[in-house]
Tab-separated table of C-alpha atoms in Angstrom:
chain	number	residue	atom	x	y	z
A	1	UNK	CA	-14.704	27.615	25.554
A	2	UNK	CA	-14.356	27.160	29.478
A	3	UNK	CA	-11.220	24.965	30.919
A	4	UNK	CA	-14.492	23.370	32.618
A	5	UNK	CA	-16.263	22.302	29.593
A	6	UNK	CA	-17.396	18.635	29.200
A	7	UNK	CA	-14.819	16.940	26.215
A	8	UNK	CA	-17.929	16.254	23.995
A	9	UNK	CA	-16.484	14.379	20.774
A	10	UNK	CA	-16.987	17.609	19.472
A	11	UNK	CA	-14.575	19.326	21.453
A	12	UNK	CA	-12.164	16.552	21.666
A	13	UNK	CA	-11.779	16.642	17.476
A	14	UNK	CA	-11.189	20.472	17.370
A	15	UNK	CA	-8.585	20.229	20.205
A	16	UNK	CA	-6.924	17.084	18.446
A	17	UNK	CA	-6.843	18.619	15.193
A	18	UNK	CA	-5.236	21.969	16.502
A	19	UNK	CA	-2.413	19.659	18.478
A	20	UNK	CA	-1.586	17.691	15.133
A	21	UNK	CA	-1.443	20.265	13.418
A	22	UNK	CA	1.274	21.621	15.382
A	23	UNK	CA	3.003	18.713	15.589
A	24	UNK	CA	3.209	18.592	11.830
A	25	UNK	CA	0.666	16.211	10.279
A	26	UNK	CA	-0.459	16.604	7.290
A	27	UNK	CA	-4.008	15.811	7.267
A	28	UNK	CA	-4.808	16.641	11.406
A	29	UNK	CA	-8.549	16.500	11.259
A	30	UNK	CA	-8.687	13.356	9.427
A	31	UNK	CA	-6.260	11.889	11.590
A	32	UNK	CA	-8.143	13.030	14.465
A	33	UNK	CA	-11.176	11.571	13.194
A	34	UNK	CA	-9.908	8.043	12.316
A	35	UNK	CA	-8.145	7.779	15.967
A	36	UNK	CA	-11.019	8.784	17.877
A	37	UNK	CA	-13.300	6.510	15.821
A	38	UNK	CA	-11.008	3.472	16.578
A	39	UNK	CA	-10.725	4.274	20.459
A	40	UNK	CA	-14.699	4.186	20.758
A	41	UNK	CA	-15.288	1.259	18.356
A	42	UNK	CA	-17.404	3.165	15.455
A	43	UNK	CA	-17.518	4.599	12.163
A	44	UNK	CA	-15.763	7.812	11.609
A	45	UNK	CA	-19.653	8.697	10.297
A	46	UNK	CA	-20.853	8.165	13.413
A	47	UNK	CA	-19.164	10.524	15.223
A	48	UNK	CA	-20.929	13.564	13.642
A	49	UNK	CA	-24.120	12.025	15.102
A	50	UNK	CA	-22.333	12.013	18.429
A	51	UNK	CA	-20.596	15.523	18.377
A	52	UNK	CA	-22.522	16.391	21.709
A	53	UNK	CA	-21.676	12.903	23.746
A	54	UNK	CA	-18.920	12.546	26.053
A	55	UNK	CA	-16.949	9.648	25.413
A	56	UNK	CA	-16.014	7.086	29.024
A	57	UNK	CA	-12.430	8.181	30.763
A	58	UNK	CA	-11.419	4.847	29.183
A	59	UNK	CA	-12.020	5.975	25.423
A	60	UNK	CA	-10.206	9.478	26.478
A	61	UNK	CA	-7.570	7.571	27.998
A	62	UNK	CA	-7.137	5.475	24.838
A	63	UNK	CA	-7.621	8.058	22.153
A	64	UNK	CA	-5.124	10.379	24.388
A	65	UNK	CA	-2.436	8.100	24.408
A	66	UNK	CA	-2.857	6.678	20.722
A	67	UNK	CA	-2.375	11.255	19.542
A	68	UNK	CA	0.216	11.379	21.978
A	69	UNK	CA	1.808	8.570	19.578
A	70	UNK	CA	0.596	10.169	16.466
A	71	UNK	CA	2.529	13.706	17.316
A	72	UNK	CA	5.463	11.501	17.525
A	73	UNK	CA	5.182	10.324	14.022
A	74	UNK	CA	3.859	7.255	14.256
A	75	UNK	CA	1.502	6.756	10.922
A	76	UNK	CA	-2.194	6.267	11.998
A	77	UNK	CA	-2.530	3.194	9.901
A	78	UNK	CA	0.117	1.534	12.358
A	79	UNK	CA	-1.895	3.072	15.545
A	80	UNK	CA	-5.501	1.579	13.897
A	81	UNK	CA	-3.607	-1.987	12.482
A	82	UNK	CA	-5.163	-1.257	9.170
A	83	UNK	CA	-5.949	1.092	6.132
A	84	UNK	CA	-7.961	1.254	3.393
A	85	UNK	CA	-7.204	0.365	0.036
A	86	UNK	CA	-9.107	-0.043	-3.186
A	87	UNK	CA	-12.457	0.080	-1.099
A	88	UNK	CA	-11.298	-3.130	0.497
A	89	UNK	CA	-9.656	-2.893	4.354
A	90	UNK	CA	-6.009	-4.008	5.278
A	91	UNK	CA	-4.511	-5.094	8.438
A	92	UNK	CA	-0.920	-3.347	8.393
A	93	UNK	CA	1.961	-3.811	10.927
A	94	UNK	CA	5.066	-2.166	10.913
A	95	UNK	CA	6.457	-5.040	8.975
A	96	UNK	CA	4.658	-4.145	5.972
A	97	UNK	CA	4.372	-0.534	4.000
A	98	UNK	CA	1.286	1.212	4.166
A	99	UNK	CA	-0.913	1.101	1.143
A	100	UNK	CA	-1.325	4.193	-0.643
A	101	UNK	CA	-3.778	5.143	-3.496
A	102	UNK	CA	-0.799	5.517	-6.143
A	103	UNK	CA	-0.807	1.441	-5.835
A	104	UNK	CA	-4.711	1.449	-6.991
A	105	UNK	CA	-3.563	2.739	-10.244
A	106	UNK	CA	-1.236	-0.022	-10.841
A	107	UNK	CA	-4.275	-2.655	-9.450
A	108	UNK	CA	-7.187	-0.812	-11.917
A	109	UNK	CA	-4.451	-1.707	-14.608
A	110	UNK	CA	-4.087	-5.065	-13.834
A	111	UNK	CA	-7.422	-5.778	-13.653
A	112	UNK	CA	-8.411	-3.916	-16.939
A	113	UNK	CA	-5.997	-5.718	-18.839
A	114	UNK	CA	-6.916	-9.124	-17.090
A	115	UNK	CA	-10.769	-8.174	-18.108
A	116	UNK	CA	-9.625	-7.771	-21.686
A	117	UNK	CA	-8.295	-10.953	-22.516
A	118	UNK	CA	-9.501	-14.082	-23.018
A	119	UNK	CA	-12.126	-15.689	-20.791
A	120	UNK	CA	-10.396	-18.859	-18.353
A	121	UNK	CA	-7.985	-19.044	-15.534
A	122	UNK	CA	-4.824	-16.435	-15.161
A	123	UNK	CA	-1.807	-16.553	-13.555
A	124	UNK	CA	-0.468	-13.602	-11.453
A	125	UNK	CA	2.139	-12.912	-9.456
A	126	UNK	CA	2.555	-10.157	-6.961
A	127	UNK	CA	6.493	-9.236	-6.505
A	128	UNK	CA	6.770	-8.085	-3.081
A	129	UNK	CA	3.618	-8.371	-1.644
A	130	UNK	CA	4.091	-6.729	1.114
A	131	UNK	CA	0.772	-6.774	3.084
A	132	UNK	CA	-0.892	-8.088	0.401
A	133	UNK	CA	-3.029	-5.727	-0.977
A	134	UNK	CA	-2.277	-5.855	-4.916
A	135	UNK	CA	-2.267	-9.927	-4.671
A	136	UNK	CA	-5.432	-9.533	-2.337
A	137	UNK	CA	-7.643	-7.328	-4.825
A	138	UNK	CA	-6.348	-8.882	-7.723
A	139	UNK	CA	-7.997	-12.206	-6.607
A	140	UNK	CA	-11.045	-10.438	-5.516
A	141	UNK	CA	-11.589	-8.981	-8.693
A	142	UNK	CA	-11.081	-11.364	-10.828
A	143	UNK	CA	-12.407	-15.061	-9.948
A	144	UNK	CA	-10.597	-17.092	-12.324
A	145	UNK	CA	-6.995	-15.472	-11.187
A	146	UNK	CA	-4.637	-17.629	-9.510
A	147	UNK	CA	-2.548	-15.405	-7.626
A	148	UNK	CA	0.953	-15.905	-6.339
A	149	UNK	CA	2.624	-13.396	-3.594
A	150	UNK	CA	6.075	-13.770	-2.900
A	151	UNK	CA	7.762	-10.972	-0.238
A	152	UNK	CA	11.571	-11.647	1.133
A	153	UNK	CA	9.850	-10.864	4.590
A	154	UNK	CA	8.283	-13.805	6.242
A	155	UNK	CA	6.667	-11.500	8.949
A	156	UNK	CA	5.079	-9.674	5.686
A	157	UNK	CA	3.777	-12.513	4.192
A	158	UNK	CA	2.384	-13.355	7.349
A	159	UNK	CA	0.314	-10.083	6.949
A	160	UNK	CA	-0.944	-10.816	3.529
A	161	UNK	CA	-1.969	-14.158	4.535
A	162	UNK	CA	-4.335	-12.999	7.250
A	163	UNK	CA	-5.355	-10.533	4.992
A	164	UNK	CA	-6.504	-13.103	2.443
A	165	UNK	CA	-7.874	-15.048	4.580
A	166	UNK	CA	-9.949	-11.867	6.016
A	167	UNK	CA	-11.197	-11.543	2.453
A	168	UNK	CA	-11.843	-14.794	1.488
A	169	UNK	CA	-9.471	-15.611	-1.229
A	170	UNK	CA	-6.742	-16.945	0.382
A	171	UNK	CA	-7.802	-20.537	-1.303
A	172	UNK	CA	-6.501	-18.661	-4.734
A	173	UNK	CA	-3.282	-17.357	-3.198
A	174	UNK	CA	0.354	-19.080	-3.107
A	175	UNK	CA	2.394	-17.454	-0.085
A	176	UNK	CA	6.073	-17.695	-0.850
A	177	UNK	CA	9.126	-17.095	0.744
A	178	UNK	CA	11.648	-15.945	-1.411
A	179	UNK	CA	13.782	-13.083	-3.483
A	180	UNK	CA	12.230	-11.718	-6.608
A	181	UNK	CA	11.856	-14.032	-8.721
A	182	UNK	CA	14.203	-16.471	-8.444
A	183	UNK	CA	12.618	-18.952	-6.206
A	184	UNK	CA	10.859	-20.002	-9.354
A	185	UNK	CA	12.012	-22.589	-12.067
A	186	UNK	CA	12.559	-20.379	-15.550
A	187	UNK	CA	9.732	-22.991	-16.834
A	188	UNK	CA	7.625	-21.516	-14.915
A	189	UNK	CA	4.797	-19.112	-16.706
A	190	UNK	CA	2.619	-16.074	-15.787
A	191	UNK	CA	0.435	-13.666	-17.466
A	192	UNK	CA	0.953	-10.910	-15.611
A	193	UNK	CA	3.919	-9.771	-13.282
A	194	UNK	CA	3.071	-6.731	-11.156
A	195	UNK	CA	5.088	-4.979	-8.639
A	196	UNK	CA	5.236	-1.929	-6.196
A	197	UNK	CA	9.125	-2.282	-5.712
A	198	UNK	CA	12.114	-0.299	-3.467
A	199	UNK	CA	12.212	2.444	-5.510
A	200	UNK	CA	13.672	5.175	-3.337
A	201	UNK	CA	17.257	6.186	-4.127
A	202	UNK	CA	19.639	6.267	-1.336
A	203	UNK	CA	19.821	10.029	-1.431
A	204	UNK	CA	16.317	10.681	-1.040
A	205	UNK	CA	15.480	8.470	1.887
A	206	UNK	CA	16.486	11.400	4.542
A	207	UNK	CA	14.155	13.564	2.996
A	208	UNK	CA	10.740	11.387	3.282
A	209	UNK	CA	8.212	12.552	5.503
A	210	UNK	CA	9.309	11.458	8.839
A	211	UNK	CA	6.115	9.318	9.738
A	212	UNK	CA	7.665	7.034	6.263
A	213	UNK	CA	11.069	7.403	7.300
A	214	UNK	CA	11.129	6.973	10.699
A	215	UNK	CA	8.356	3.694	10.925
A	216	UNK	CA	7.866	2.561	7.761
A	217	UNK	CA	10.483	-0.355	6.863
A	218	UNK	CA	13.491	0.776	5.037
A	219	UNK	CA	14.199	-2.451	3.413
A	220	UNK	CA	10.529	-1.521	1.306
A	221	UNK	CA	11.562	2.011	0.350
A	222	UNK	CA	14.913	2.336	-0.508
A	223	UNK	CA	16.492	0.103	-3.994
A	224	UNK	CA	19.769	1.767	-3.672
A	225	UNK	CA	22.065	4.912	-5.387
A	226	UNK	CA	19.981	4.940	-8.432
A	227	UNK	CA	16.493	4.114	-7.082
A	228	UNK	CA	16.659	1.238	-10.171
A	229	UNK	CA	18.551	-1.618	-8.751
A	230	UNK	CA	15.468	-3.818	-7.570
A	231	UNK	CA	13.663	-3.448	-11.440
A	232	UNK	CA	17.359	-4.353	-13.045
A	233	UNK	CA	17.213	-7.770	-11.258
A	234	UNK	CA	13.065	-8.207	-11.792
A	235	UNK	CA	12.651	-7.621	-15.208
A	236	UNK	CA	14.969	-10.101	-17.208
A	237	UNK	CA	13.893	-12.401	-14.708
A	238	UNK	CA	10.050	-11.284	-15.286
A	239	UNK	CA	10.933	-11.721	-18.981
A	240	UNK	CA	11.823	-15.154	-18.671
A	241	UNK	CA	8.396	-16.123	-16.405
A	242	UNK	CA	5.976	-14.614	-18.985
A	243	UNK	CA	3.846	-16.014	-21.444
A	244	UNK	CA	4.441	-14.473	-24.865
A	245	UNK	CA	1.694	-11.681	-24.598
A	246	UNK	CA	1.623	-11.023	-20.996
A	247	UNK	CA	2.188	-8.012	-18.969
A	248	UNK	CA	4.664	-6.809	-16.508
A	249	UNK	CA	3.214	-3.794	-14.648
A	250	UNK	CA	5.524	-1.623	-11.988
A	251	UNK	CA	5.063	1.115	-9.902
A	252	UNK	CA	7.890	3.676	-10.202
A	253	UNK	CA	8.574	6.939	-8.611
A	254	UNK	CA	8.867	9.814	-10.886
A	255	UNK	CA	13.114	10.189	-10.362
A	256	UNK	CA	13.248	6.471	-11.738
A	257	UNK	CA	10.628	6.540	-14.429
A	258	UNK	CA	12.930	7.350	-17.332
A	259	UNK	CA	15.181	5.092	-16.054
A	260	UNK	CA	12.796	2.212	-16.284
A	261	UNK	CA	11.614	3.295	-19.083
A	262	UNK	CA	15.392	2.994	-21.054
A	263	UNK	CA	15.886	-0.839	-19.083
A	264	UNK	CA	12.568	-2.078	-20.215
A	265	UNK	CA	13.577	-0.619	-23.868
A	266	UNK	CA	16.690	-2.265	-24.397
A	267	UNK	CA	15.277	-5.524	-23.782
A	268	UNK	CA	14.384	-6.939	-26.513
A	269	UNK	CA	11.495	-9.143	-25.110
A	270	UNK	CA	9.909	-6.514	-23.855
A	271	UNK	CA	7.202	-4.066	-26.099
A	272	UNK	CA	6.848	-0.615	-23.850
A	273	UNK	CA	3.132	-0.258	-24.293
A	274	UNK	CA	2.704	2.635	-21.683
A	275	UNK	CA	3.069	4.927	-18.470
A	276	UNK	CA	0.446	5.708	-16.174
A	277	UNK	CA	0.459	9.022	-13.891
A	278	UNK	CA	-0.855	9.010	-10.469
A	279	UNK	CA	-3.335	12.044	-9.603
A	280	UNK	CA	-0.761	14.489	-9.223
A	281	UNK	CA	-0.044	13.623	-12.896
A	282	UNK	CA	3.447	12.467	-12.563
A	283	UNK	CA	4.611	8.957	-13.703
A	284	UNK	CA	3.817	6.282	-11.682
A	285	UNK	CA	3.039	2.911	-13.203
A	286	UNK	CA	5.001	1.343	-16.405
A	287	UNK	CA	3.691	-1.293	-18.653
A	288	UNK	CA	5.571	-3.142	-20.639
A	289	UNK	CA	4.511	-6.752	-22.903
A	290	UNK	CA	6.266	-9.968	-23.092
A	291	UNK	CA	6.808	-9.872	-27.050
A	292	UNK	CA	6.818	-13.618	-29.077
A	293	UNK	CA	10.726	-14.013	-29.773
């Protein structure tokens, strides 16, 4: 193609995806799509009905500087503010993870289980919330759920406020400020306990993709040496907050899952009652039941 050619949306893609691809992303054309899609205001559809148009020096400009960013590292979820998840859409800062569709596994779980029992209203709480995306979809999937979403982070629970407020829910939602579990009284009762914990060990977090390591927030990722040290504090805690039947459902990585697995076992209020694998098959969510003793 000539150096003079117009930069149809068409040409701009091809070019953008080539450059990413150098610079190391894993999914360049995709990437390429999403960015370009933001900087004109559309539908990544809509730009294969607009392969031929060439977009104003303002959307170049815009799209230009947001790849420039991108071949730097910085996740396009960040450059967008927002990702999809469970067919539901996210505002994300860099103060919250980025949703991934290992987490949807844990959420199709929950909502299964919360489908199965008895009709009336539920209690769940969301350890961690992050940007809100479990507590979010949990309440918009089931109506009679009364959700609570407690992060350490108030600029993350920030996020997951505006994000239940930009799927009307937040009415069913308690924000709260706190560690765990332990901003709650040990009278206090839930059904179901679900959480996408640090599970990174300490000796792994160098070897993330740089886009995670570098931008996504370390205090998220990382649990400590043994990748376990946020589930030893959450589950006798989780035990105690339970109803007698109710579910405690976390997402682990597959270098932690046996080590879960033995914590959850030697605690004799717990009933192991399975492990889910993501869609690389490996482990990656753990559910466990409050037992009656």
């Amino acid at each position: 193609m000539s150096q003079d050619a117009p930069w149809t949306i068409g040409r701009l893609l091809q070019w953008t995806t080539d450059y990413l691809k150098r610079h190391g992303s894993e999914s360049p054309r995709l990437d390429a799509e999403v960015l370009l899609a933001h900087a004109r205001g559309c539908q990544r559809i809509d730009l294969y009905m607009a392969f031929d148009d060439v977009p104003a020096e303002s959307v170049r400009a815009d799209f230009r500087e947001m790849v420039r960013r991108r071949a730097e590292g910085m996740p396009v979820a960040y450059l967008v503010g927002h990702r999809e998840f469970y067919s539901l859409d996210f505002w994300v800062t860099p103060d919250v993870l980025i949703p991934r569709p290992e987490t949807e596994i844990l959420v199709l779980r929950l909502i299964e289980l919360a489908r199965q029992g008895p009709n009336g209203p539920i209690a769940i709480c969301d350890v961690g919330t992050g940007c809100g995306n479990i507590a979010v979809t949990a309440a918009k999937h089931l109506p009679t759920a009364r959700v609570t979403a407690i992060d350490a982070s108030p600029a993350a629970l920030e996020v997951a406020r505006r994000n239940a407020e930009r799927h009307h829910v937040a009415d069913r939602i308690d924000f709260v400020l706190g560690n765990l579990l332990s901003s709650f009284a040990e009278d206090t009762q839930f059904d179901f306990v679900v959480s996408n914990p640090p599970y990174v060990k300490e000796a792994e977090f160098a070897a993330l993709a740089p886009d995670v390591r570098d931008y996504e927030p370390r205090s998220a990722l990382v649990a400590g040496p043994r990748g376990t040290e946020i589930v030893e504090r959450l589950a006798p805690e989780a035990a105690e907050r339970l109803r007698p039947g109710g579910h405690l459902l976390l997402e682990v990585s597959p270098s932690t899952h046996e080590a879960v697995i033995a914590l959850l076992a030697a605690d004799p209020r717990f009933e192991l009652v399975a492990t889910y694998c993501d869609f690389s098959r490996v482990p990656r969510v753990v559910q466990a039941k409050k037992t009656a003793c």
